Tab-separated table of C-alpha atoms and ligand atoms in Angstrom:
chain	number	residue	atom	x	y	z
A	1	MET	CA	56.048	25.318	-2.176
A	2	GLU	CA	52.826	24.262	-0.305
A	3	ILE	CA	49.371	26.713	-0.054
A	4	ARG	CA	47.165	26.476	2.810
A	5	TRP	CA	44.024	28.360	2.527
A	6	LEU	CA	43.019	29.459	6.290
A	7	GLY	CA	39.371	30.670	4.949
A	8	HIS	CA	38.260	33.840	3.445
A	9	SER	CA	41.160	35.493	1.668
A	10	ALA	CA	44.029	34.417	4.213
A	11	PHE	CA	46.755	32.164	2.775
A	12	GLU	CA	49.924	30.868	3.730
A	13	ILE	CA	52.721	29.683	1.670
A	14	ILE	CA	55.314	28.264	2.842
A	15	SER	CA	58.218	28.271	-0.225
A	16	ASN	CA	60.786	25.542	-1.137
A	17	GLU	CA	63.597	27.429	1.110
A	18	ASN	CA	60.768	27.314	3.690
A	19	VAL	CA	60.162	30.982	3.644
A	20	LYS	CA	56.548	31.634	5.631
A	21	ILE	CA	54.056	34.047	3.977
A	22	LEU	CA	51.052	34.664	5.231
A	23	ILE	CA	48.581	36.833	2.834
A	24	ASP	CA	45.641	38.816	4.821
A	25	PRO	CA	45.538	37.159	8.240
A	26	PHE	CA	41.874	36.934	9.327
A	27	ILE	CA	42.639	34.332	11.873
A	28	SER	CA	40.642	34.918	15.125
A	29	ASN	CA	37.382	36.696	14.203
A	30	ASN	CA	37.347	34.522	10.614
A	31	PRO	CA	34.437	31.702	11.087
A	32	SER	CA	36.274	29.671	8.262
A	33	CYS	CA	39.392	29.353	10.148
A	34	SER	CA	39.768	26.935	13.134
A	35	ILE	CA	43.466	27.544	13.671
A	36	PRO	CA	44.211	29.457	16.870
A	37	VAL	CA	46.294	32.851	16.321
A	38	GLU	CA	49.050	31.713	18.721
A	39	GLU	CA	50.019	28.374	16.198
A	40	LEU	CA	50.657	30.912	13.201
A	41	ASP	CA	53.889	32.405	12.347
A	42	ALA	CA	55.317	34.081	9.357
A	43	ASP	CA	58.467	35.557	8.124
A	44	ILE	CA	56.343	37.637	6.022
A	45	ILE	CA	52.861	38.990	6.106
A	46	CYS	CA	51.409	40.863	3.239
A	47	ILE	CA	48.175	42.854	4.073
A	48	THR	CA	46.230	43.759	1.192
A	49	HIS	CA	43.945	46.635	2.028
A	50	GLY	CA	43.164	48.038	5.509
A	51	HIS	CA	39.534	46.148	5.803
A	52	SER	CA	38.931	43.849	9.060
A	53	ASP	CA	38.734	40.688	6.952
A	54	HIS	CA	42.281	41.028	5.587
A	55	PHE	CA	44.030	43.072	7.989
A	56	GLY	CA	43.198	40.380	10.792
A	57	ASP	CA	45.131	39.330	13.192
A	58	ALA	CA	48.677	40.933	11.607
A	59	MET	CA	49.820	42.655	14.342
A	60	GLU	CA	49.816	39.982	16.787
A	61	ILE	CA	51.363	37.685	14.610
A	62	ALA	CA	53.873	40.207	13.817
A	63	ASN	CA	54.419	41.172	17.610
A	64	LYS	CA	55.265	37.816	18.480
A	65	ASN	CA	57.050	36.196	15.525
A	66	GLY	CA	59.055	39.554	14.391
A	67	SER	CA	57.458	39.158	10.865
A	68	LEU	CA	57.998	41.595	8.243
A	69	ILE	CA	54.638	43.641	6.969
A	70	LEU	CA	54.370	44.521	3.641
A	71	THR	CA	51.559	47.367	3.360
A	72	ASN	CA	50.513	50.353	1.529
A	73	HIS	CA	52.279	53.330	2.523
A	74	GLU	CA	49.239	54.626	4.988
A	75	ILE	CA	48.401	51.350	6.586
A	76	SER	CA	52.402	51.356	7.459
A	77	LEU	CA	52.058	54.691	9.076
A	78	PHE	CA	49.013	53.748	10.638
A	79	LEU	CA	51.203	50.297	11.982
A	80	ASP	CA	54.081	52.412	13.142
A	81	GLU	CA	52.133	54.527	15.248
A	82	GLN	CA	50.908	51.182	17.092
A	83	GLY	CA	54.546	50.586	17.491
A	84	ILE	CA	54.936	47.915	14.650
A	85	GLU	CA	57.290	48.263	12.206
A	86	ALA	CA	55.595	47.904	8.691
A	87	SER	CA	57.251	48.443	5.673
A	88	GLY	CA	55.512	50.519	3.291
A	89	MET	CA	55.239	50.242	-0.459
A	90	ASN	CA	52.699	51.280	-3.750
A	91	ILE	CA	50.992	50.211	-6.988
A	92	GLY	CA	53.769	49.104	-9.094
A	93	GLY	CA	56.787	48.997	-6.999
A	94	SER	CA	58.397	45.552	-5.313
A	95	VAL	CA	60.239	44.714	-2.570
A	96	VAL	CA	62.638	41.238	-2.054
A	97	ALA	CA	62.866	40.008	1.493
A	98	LYS	CA	63.990	36.655	2.393
A	99	GLY	CA	65.179	35.713	-1.709
A	100	ILE	CA	61.221	36.189	-2.586
A	101	LYS	CA	59.935	39.196	-4.616
A	102	PHE	CA	56.823	40.784	-3.680
A	103	THR	CA	55.005	43.208	-6.179
A	104	MET	CA	52.175	45.465	-5.061
A	105	LEU	CA	49.635	45.922	-7.654
A	106	ASP	CA	46.354	47.218	-8.295
A	107	ALA	CA	42.817	45.967	-6.961
A	108	LYS	CA	39.558	47.945	-7.419
A	109	HIS	CA	37.890	48.007	-3.824
A	110	SER	CA	38.197	50.471	-0.879
A	111	SER	CA	40.737	50.462	1.731
A	112	SER	CA	39.602	52.457	5.032
A	113	ILE	CA	40.844	50.949	8.503
A	114	ASP	CA	37.601	49.746	9.597
A	115	PHE	CA	38.151	48.547	13.323
A	116	VAL	CA	39.231	51.787	15.330
A	117	ASP	CA	37.154	53.971	17.000
A	118	GLU	CA	37.247	56.410	14.403
A	119	ILE	CA	37.425	55.030	10.704
A	120	ILE	CA	41.124	55.933	9.335
A	121	PRO	CA	41.546	56.323	5.445
A	122	GLY	CA	44.018	53.190	4.517
A	123	GLY	CA	45.211	54.546	1.370
A	124	ASP	CA	44.583	52.237	-1.604
A	125	PRO	CA	43.491	48.651	-1.790
A	126	ALA	CA	46.124	46.394	-3.644
A	127	SER	CA	47.024	42.984	-4.464
A	128	PHE	CA	49.901	41.038	-4.508
A	129	LEU	CA	52.561	38.694	-6.976
A	130	ILE	CA	54.921	36.988	-4.963
A	131	THR	CA	57.573	35.563	-7.101
A	132	LEU	CA	59.361	32.511	-5.295
A	133	GLU	CA	62.757	31.888	-5.226
A	134	ASP	CA	62.533	29.489	-7.869
A	135	GLY	CA	60.553	31.783	-10.145
A	136	THR	CA	57.116	30.212	-9.400
A	137	LYS	CA	54.733	33.355	-9.199
A	138	ILE	CA	51.398	33.423	-6.982
A	139	PHE	CA	48.935	35.992	-7.882
A	140	HIS	CA	46.574	36.928	-4.780
A	141	ALA	CA	43.957	39.699	-6.045
A	142	GLY	CA	42.827	40.830	-2.883
A	143	ASP	CA	39.405	42.297	-3.085
A	144	THR	CA	38.367	43.805	-6.460
A	145	GLY	CA	36.141	44.125	-8.845
A	146	LEU	CA	36.753	43.499	-12.527
A	147	PHE	CA	39.145	45.867	-13.967
A	148	SER	CA	40.859	45.650	-17.267
A	149	ASP	CA	44.745	45.757	-15.588
A	150	LEU	CA	43.865	42.132	-14.831
A	151	GLU	CA	44.520	41.228	-18.326
A	152	ASN	CA	46.687	43.985	-19.905
A	153	ILE	CA	49.254	43.976	-16.954
A	154	VAL	CA	48.601	40.875	-14.608
A	155	GLY	CA	48.090	38.324	-17.294
A	156	LYS	CA	50.385	40.030	-20.003
A	157	ILE	CA	53.120	41.703	-18.279
A	158	TYR	CA	53.413	39.077	-14.974
A	159	LYS	CA	51.823	35.894	-16.146
A	160	PRO	CA	51.109	34.254	-12.542
A	161	ASP	CA	51.175	30.408	-12.395
A	162	ILE	CA	48.618	30.625	-9.872
A	163	ALA	CA	45.947	32.541	-9.008
A	164	MET	CA	43.456	33.386	-6.053
A	165	VAL	CA	40.507	35.194	-6.747
A	166	PRO	CA	37.644	36.401	-4.824
A	167	ILE	CA	34.286	35.110	-6.084
A	168	GLY	CA	31.923	36.104	-2.980
A	169	ASP	CA	29.813	38.803	-4.939
A	170	ARG	CA	28.604	41.643	-2.973
A	171	PHE	CA	32.027	43.183	-1.799
A	172	THR	CA	33.757	42.023	-4.828
A	173	MET	CA	33.594	39.835	-7.818
A	174	GLY	CA	31.015	37.077	-8.128
A	175	THR	CA	31.386	33.792	-9.813
A	176	PHE	CA	30.663	34.742	-12.781
A	177	GLU	CA	33.213	37.820	-12.848
A	178	GLY	CA	36.003	35.968	-11.032
A	179	ALA	CA	36.260	33.251	-14.159
A	180	LEU	CA	36.066	36.311	-16.521
A	181	ALA	CA	39.236	37.214	-14.237
A	182	THR	CA	41.025	33.838	-14.778
A	183	MET	CA	40.213	33.820	-17.984
A	184	TRP	CA	42.357	37.461	-18.451
A	185	ILE	CA	44.656	36.395	-15.671
A	186	ASN	CA	44.816	33.223	-17.736
A	187	PRO	CA	47.007	31.292	-14.762
A	188	LYS	CA	47.936	27.696	-14.597
A	189	MET	CA	45.908	26.990	-11.702
A	190	VAL	CA	43.341	29.499	-9.930
A	191	ILE	CA	41.861	28.820	-6.010
A	192	PRO	CA	38.936	30.650	-5.394
A	193	MET	CA	38.301	32.597	-2.316
A	194	HIS	CA	36.362	35.194	-0.566
A	195	TYR	CA	33.409	33.223	-0.322
A	196	ASN	CA	31.297	31.173	2.172
A	197	THR	CA	32.995	32.910	5.176
A	198	PHE	CA	29.564	34.736	6.147
A	199	PRO	CA	25.998	34.272	4.802
A	200	ALA	CA	26.578	37.539	2.569
A	201	ILE	CA	29.138	36.137	0.624
A	202	ALA	CA	27.738	32.555	-0.081
A	203	GLN	CA	28.653	30.886	-3.560
A	204	ASP	CA	28.766	27.553	-4.475
A	205	PRO	CA	32.726	27.269	-5.810
A	206	ALA	CA	31.084	24.896	-8.519
A	207	VAL	CA	29.482	27.479	-10.144
A	208	PHE	CA	32.559	29.395	-10.637
A	209	SER	CA	34.604	26.209	-11.804
A	210	ASN	CA	31.800	25.672	-14.642
A	211	PHE	CA	32.490	29.086	-15.901
A	212	VAL	CA	36.070	28.842	-15.973
A	213	LYS	CA	35.281	25.563	-17.659
A	214	GLN	CA	33.969	27.386	-20.088
A	215	LEU	CA	35.919	30.258	-20.699
A	216	ARG	CA	39.256	29.319	-20.206
A	217	PRO	CA	39.277	25.083	-19.775
A	218	GLU	CA	43.198	24.777	-19.535
A	219	VAL	CA	43.265	26.506	-16.238
A	220	GLU	CA	43.157	24.055	-13.392
A	221	VAL	CA	40.554	25.057	-10.952
A	222	LEU	CA	41.558	24.015	-7.098
A	223	ILE	CA	38.820	24.061	-4.680
A	224	LEU	CA	40.558	24.063	-1.319
A	225	ASN	CA	38.715	23.730	2.410
A	226	PRO	CA	39.330	26.010	4.595
A	227	MET	CA	42.806	24.777	6.359
A	228	GLU	CA	43.290	22.463	3.609
A	229	SER	CA	47.114	22.391	2.087
A	230	CYS	CA	48.304	21.854	-0.920
A	231	VAL	CA	51.314	21.374	-2.533
A	232	PRO	CA	50.542	22.634	-6.690
A	233	GLN	CA	51.935	20.552	-9.359
A	234	LEU	CA	52.423	22.764	-12.250
A	235	LYS	CA	52.345	21.680	-15.866
A	236	LYS	CA	55.858	22.730	-17.311
A	237	GLU	CA	55.910	25.434	-20.125
A	238	ASP	CA	57.673	23.631	-23.248
B	301	NI	NI1	37.621	44.732	1.582
B	302	MN	MN1	36.815	41.464	2.121
């Protein structure tokens, strides 16, 4: 499995069976993303909430590639109105597509569709737990503040191997809250996201990394540069 950070909260995951997943594909207006949107394709696109920095270029990419879009019910209705087929779901539910399981979980944030003339309610914000063909579980927290489900549901029930956690502050958790969330989720590896895209969310990921070292030293913090790919080597459980 390969993970590429496209900057902000946008990630590309390529599974071992070569299924391509894009999460929150904010590409063309993303100052951290240097890849033209035409170069991206996806079998499946996950949209955590309606804000433009997450919805991004989902429509264009899906249109061109026939990607399956997984998002909340309200955003799926909006997409249907735009003539783009989307697969709606809601908090707590799962969808299996191309052998991969996508579970929609909660996030504490908002979700208006904020890039149209008249702002439209976009349902509730979400996070995604993605279970790959080999059982590896990746949790993308979306935009969120701290809330106890990160421990009680994500950490204790779903037990992800890898977590992507926002640390930019102002609109989401900051570095300390992100580290607390990491302690609660207790993944093998954490990747910080949603920082340094704009001046308003400038953060030093080393500060996050130090907090994680203090709170949960066994978690590996993987700080990626935008456009950087990694093939995570996860420690096997005994
Ligand atoms: Ni947002
Ligand atoms: Mn955001």
